[in-house]
Coordinates of C-alpha atoms in Angstrom, one line a residue:
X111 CA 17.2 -42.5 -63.5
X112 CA 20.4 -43.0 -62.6
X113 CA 24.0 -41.5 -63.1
X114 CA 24.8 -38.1 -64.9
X115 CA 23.2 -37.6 -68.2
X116 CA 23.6 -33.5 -67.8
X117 CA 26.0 -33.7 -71.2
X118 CA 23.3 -36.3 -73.1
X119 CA 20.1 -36.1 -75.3
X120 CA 17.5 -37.5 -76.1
X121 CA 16.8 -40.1 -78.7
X122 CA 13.6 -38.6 -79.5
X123 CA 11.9 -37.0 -83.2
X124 CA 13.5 -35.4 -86.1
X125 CA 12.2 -32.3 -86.9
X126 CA 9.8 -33.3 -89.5
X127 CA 8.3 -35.8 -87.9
X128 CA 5.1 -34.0 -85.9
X129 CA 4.1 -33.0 -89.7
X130 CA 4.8 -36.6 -91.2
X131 CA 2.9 -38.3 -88.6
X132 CA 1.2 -36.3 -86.2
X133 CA -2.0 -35.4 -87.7
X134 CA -4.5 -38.3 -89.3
X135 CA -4.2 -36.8 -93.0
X136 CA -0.8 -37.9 -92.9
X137 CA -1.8 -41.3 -91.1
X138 CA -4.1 -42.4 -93.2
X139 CA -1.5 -42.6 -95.9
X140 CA 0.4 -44.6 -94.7
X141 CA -2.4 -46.7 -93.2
X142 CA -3.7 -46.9 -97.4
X143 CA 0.0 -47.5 -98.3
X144 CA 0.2 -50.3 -96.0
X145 CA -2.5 -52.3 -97.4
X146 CA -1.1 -51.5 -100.3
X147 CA 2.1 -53.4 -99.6
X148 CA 0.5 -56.0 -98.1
X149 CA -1.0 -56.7 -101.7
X150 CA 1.8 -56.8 -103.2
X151 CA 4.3 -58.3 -101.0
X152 CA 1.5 -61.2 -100.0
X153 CA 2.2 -61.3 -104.3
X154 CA 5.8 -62.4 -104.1
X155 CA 6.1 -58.4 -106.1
X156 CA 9.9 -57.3 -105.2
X157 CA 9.7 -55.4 -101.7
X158 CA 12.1 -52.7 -103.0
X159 CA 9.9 -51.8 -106.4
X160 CA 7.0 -52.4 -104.3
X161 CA 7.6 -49.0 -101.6
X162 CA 8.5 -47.5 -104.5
X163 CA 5.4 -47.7 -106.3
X164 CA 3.4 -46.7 -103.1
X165 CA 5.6 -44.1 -102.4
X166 CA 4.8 -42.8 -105.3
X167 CA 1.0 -43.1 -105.2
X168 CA 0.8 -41.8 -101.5
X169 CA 3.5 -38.9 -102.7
X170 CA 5.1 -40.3 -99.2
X171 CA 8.5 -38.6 -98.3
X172 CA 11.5 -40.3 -97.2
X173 CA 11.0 -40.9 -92.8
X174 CA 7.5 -41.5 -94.0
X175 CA 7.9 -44.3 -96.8
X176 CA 11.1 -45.8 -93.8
X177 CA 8.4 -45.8 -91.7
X178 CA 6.1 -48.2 -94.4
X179 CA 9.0 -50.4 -94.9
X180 CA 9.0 -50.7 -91.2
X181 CA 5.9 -52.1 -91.3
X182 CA 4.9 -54.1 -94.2
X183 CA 4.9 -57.8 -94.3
X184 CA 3.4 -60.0 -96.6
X185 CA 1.0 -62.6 -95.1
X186 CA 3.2 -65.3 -95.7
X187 CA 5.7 -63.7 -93.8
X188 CA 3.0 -62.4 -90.6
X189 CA 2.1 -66.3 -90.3
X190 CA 5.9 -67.5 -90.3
X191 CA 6.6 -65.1 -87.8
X192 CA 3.8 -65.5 -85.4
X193 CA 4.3 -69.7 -85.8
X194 CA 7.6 -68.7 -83.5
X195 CA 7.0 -66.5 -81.1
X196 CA 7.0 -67.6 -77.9
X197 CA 5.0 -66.3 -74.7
X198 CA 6.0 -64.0 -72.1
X199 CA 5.1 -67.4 -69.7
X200 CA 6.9 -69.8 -71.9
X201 CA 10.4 -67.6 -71.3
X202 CA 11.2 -68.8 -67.7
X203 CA 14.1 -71.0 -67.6
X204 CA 15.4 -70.1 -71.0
X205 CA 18.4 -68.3 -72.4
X206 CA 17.9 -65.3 -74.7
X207 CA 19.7 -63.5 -76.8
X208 CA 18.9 -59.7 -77.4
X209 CA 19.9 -57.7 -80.6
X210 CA 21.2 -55.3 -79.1
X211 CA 21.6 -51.6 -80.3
X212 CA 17.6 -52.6 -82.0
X213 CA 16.5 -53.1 -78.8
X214 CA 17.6 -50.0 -76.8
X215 CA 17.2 -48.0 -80.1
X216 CA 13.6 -48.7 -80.4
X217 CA 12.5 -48.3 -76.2
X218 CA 15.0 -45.0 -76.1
X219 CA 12.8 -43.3 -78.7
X220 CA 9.7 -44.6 -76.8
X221 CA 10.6 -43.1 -73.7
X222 CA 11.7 -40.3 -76.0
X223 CA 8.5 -39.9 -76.9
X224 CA 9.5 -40.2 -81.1
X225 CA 7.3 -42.0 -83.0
X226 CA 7.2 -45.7 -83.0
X227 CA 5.1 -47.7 -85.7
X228 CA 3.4 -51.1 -85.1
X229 CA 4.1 -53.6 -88.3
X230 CA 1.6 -55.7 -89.7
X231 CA 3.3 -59.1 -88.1
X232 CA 2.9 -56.7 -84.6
X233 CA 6.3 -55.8 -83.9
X234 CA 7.0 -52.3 -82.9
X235 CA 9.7 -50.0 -85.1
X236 CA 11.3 -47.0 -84.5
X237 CA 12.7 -45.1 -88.0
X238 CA 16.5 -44.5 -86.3
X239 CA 19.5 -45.8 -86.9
X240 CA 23.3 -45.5 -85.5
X241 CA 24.9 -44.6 -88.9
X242 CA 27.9 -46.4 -87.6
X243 CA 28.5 -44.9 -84.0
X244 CA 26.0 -45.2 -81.3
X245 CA 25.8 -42.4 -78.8
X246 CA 24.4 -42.6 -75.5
X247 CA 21.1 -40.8 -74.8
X248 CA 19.7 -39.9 -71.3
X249 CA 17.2 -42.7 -70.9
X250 CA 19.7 -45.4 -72.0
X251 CA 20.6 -46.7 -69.0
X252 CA 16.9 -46.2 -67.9
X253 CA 16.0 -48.8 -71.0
X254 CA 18.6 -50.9 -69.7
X255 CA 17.5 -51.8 -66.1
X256 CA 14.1 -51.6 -67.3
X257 CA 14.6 -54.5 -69.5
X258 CA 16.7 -56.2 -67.0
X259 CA 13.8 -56.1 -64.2
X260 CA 11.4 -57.5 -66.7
X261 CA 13.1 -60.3 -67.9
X262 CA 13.9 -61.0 -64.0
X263 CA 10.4 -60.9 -63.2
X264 CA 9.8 -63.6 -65.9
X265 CA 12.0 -65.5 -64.4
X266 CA 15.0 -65.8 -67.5
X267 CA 17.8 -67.8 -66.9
X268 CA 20.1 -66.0 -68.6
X269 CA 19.8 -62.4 -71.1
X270 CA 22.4 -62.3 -73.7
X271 CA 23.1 -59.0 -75.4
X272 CA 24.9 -59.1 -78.5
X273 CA 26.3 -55.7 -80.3
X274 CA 27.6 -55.0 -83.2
X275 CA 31.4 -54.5 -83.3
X276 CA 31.8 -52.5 -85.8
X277 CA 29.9 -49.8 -84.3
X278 CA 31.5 -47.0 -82.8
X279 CA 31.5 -46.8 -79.0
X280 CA 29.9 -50.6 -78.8
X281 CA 32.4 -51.3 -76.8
X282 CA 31.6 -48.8 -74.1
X283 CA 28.1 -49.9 -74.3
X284 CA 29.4 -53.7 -73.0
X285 CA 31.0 -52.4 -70.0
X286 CA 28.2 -50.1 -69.1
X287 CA 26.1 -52.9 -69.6
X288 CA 28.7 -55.1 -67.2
X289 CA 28.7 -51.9 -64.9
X290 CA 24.4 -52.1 -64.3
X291 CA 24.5 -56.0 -64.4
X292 CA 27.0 -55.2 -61.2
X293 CA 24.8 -53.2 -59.5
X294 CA 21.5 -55.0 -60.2
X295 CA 22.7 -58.2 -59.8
X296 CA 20.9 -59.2 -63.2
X297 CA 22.4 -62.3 -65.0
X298 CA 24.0 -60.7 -68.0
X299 CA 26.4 -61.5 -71.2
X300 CA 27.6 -59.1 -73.2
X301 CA 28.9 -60.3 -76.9
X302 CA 30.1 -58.0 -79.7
X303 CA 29.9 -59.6 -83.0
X304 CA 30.8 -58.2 -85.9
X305 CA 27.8 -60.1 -87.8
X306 CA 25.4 -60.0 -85.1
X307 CA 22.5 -60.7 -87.3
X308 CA 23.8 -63.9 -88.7
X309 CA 24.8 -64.8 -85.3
X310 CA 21.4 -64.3 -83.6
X311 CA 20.2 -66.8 -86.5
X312 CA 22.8 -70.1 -85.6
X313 CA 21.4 -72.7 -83.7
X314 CA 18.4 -73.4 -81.9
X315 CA 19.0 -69.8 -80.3
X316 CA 16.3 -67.7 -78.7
X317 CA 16.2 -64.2 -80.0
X318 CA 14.6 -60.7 -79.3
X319 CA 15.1 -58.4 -82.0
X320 CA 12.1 -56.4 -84.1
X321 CA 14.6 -57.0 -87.5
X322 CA 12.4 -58.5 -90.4
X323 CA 15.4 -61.0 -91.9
X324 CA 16.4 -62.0 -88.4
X325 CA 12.6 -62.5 -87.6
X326 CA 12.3 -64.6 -90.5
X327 CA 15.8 -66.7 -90.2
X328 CA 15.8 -67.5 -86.4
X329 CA 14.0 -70.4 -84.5
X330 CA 12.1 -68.9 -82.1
X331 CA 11.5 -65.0 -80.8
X332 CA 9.7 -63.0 -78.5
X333 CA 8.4 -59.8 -78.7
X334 CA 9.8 -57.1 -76.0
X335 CA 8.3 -54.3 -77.9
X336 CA 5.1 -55.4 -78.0
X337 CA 5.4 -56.7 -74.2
X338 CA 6.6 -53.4 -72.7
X339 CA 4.5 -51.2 -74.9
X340 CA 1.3 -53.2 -73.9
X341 CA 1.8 -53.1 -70.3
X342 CA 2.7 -49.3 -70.1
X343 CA 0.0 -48.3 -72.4
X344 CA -3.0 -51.6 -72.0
X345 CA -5.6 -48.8 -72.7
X346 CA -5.0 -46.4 -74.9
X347 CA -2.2 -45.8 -76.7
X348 CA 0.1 -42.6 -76.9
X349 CA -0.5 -40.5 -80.2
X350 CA 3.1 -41.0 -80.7
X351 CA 2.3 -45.0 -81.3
X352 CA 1.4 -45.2 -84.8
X353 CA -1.0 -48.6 -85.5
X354 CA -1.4 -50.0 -88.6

């Protein structure tokens, strides 16, 4: 890696989270929660009284039932998905746009080594969020010229990031972005939108993101997560990788 990160940290667990999800007691709750929600949701049942019911039953905490919420789909909702994801070999040529702050959250806690969670519809999740600011970590700009090489090796036209605005430091984040795109020569855009989601949805626009309602609302997708993860790991998986 790159560049000082003496003064930065890592994404990585909350303190809780080797007792949440580290031992299969704890896994298999979640794992009977999940098909659970899949029940329900698949129902039309309300998603919000649904986690709330299997919360209950599994006595889940709070990381642990964000964590179910992460992953739960109905089947309607797996099929619709999977009907518009593209291929890592039907990418070259295209223009894509990356959710931004989802994407680096999610590969910054994997290379953090905090727990990730694989959805029913196959998308990996991380359980952070930026609360409003967004603070560089130490493998940051490692996520970043990672996912630039890959998306230059399948041959991209063009990789869109879009952040939100009204995040603190977003703004930074676009000119260190510009800064690595400099010195890697990769064929970068950097937006800040201040309704990013809704913006990744316009159009006929090609998006990466692992966000439910932008999964549902774009036209087409691909999966990063499930790309990177797959190739780093193709044999066994970390115990930090929780599948469904």
């Amino acid at each position: 890696m790159e560049g000082k990160t003496e003064s930065l940290k890592n994404r990585g667990k909350s303190s809780e989270d080797d007792k949440l999800f580290g031992n299969q007691k704890e896994q298999l709750k979640i794992t009977e929660g999940l098909k659970d929600m899949y029940y329900l949701l698949s129902r039309d049942f309300p998603a919000k009284a649904s986690v709330g019911l299997v919360g209950n039953r599994y006595r889940l905490k709070t990381r642990q039932i964000k964590a179910l919420q992460g992953m739960s789909a109905s089947g309607q909702d797996v099929a619709f998905r999977k009907s518009k994801e593209l291929t890592p070999g039907e990418l070259k040529g295209k223009t894509i746009y990356l959710d931004g702050f989802n994407v680096v959250i999610l590969f910054e806690t994997l290379l953090s080594k905090g727990f990730i969670f694989r959805g029913l519809d196959g998308c990996y999740r991380d359980i952070s969020s930026v609360h409003g600011t967004y603070k560089r970590v130490s493998q940051t700009q490692e996520v970043l010229v990672t996912v630039g090489e890959i998306f230059d090796n399948l041959e991209l036209e063009k990789v869109i990031w879009v952040f939100d605005a009204p995040v603190s430091n977003s703004g930074k984040m676009k000119s260190f972005c510009y800064e690595l795109a400099q010195q890697h020569n990769f064929k970068w855009e950097v937006l800040l939108d201040n309704s990013p989601d809704k913006f990744l949805c316009e159009g006929e626009k090609l998006v990466c993101s692992s966000d439910a309602w932008i999964l549902n609302e774009c036209k087409q997708w691909f999966d990063l997560g499930s790309y990177v993860i797959n190739n780093l790991f193709p044999n066994t998986k970390p115990t930090y990788i929780i599948e469904p």
